[in-house]
PDB file of C-alpha atoms in Angstrom:
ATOM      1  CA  UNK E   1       8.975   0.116 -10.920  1.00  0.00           C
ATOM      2  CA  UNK E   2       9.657  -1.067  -7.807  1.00  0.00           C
ATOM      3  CA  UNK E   3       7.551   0.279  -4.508  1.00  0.00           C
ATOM      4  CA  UNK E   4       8.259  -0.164  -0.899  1.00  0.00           C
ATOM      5  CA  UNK E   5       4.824  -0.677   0.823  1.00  0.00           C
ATOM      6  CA  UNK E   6       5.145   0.204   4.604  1.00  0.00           C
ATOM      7  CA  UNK E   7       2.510  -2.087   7.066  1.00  0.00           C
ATOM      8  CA  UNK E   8       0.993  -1.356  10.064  1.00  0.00           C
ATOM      9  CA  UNK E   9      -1.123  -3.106  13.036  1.00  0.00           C
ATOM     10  CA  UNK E  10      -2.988  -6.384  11.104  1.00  0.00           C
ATOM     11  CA  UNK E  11      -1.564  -5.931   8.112  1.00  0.00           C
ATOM     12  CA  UNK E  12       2.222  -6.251   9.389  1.00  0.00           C
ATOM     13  CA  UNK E  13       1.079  -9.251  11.052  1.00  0.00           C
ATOM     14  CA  UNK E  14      -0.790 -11.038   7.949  1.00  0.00           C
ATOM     15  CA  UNK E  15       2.604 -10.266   5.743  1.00  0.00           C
ATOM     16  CA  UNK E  16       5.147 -11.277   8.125  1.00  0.00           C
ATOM     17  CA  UNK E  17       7.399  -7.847   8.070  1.00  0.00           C
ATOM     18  CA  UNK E  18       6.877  -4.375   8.391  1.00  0.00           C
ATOM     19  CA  UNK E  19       7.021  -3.428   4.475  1.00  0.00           C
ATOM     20  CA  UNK E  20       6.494  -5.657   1.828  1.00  0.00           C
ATOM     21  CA  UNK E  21       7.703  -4.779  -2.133  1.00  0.00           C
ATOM     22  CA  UNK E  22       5.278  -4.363  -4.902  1.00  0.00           C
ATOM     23  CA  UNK E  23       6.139  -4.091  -8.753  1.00  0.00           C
ATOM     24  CA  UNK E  24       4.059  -1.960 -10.826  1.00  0.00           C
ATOM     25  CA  UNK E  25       3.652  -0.372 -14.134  1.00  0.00           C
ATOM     26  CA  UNK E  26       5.382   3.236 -14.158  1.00  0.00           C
ATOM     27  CA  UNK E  27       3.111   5.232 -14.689  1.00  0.00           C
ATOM     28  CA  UNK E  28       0.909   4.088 -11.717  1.00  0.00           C
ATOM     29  CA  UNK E  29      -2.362   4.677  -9.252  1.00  0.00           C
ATOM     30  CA  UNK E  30      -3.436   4.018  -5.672  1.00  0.00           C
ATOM     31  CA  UNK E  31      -5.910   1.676  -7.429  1.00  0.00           C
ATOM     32  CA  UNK E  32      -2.909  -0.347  -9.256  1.00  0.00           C
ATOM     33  CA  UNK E  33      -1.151  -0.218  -6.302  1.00  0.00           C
ATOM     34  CA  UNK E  34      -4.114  -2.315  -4.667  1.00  0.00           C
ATOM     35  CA  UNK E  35      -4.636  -4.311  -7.214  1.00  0.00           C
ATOM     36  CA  UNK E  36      -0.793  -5.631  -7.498  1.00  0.00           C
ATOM     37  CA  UNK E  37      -0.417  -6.147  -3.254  1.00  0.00           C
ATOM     38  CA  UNK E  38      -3.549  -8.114  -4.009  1.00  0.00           C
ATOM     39  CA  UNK E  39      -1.936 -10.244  -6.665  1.00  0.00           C
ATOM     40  CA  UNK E  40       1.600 -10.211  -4.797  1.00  0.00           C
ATOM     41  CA  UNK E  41       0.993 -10.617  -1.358  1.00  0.00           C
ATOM     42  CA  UNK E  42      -2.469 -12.816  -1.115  1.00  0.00           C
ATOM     43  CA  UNK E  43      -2.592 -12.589   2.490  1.00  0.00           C
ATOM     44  CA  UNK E  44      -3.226  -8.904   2.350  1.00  0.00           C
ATOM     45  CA  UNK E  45      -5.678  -8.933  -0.129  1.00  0.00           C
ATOM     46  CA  UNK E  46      -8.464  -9.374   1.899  1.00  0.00           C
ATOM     47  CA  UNK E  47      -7.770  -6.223   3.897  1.00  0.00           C
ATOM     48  CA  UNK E  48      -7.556  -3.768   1.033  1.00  0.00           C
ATOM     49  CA  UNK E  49     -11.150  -2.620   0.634  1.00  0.00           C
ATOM     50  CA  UNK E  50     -10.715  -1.216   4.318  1.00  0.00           C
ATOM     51  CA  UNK E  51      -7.226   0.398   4.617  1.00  0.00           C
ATOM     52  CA  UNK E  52      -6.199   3.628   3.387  1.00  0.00           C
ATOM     53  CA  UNK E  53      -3.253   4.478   1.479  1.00  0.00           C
ATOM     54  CA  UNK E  54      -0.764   7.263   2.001  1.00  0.00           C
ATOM     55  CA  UNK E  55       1.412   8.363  -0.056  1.00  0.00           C
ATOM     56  CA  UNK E  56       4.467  10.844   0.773  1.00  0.00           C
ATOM     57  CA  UNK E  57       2.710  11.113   4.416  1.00  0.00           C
ATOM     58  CA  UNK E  58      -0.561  12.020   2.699  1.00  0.00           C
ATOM     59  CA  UNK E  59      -3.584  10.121   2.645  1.00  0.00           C
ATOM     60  CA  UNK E  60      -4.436   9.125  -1.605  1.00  0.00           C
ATOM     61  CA  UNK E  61      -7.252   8.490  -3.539  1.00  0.00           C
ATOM     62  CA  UNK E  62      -7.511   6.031  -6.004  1.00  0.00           C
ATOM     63  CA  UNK E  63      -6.388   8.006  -8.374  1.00  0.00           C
ATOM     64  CA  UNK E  64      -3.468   9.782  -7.202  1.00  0.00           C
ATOM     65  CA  UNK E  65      -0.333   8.906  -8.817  1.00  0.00           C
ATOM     66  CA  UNK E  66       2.846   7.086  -7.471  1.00  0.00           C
ATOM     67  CA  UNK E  67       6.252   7.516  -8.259  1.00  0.00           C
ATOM     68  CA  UNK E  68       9.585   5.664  -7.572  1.00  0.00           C
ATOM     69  CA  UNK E  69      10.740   7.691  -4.858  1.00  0.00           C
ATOM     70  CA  UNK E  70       7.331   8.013  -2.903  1.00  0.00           C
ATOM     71  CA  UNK E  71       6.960   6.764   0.734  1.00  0.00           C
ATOM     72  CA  UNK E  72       4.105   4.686  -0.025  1.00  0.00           C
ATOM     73  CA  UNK E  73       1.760   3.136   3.307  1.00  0.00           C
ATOM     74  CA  UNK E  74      -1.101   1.024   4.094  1.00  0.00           C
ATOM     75  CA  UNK E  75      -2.994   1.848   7.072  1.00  0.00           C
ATOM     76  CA  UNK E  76      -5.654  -0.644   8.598  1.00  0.00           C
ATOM     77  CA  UNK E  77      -8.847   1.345  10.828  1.00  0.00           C
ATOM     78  CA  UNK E  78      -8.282   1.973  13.965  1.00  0.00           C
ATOM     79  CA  UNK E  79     -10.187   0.948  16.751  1.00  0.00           C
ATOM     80  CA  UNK E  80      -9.817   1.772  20.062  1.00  0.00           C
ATOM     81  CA  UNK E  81     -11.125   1.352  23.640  1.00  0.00           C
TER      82      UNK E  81
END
């Protein structure tokens, strides 16, 4: 299946656009998810181990499922001043 991946803050910047596309198997996990932007879009891959994932506007764990029609997102930390 086909995923839209919304970006935010660094990770926008690193891949160029605000969302990138990520194929993966159907049935599939936050942790697949990671694993194929990894493999898909290199530049992100180095941000992963630091950015939460929401899915359908709530944050996931590694193991929560995704489906074809969730809003899937990739949120960097926030810092502030």
């Amino acid at each position: 299946m086909t995923v839209t991946v919304r970006l935010f803050a660094v990770a926008r910047q690193r891949a160029g656009a605000p969302e990138v596309l990520v194929e993966l198997p159907d049935p599939a996990t936050v942790a697949d998810l990671k694993r194929a932007v990894a493999g898909q879009h290199p530049a992100l891959a180095p941000l992963l181990p630091g950015m939460m994932v929401a899915v359908s506007a709530e944050y996931a764990g590694e193991d929560r499922r995704i489906g074809p029609d969730d809003e899937v997102a990739l949120i960097p930390p926030v810092s502030g001043g």
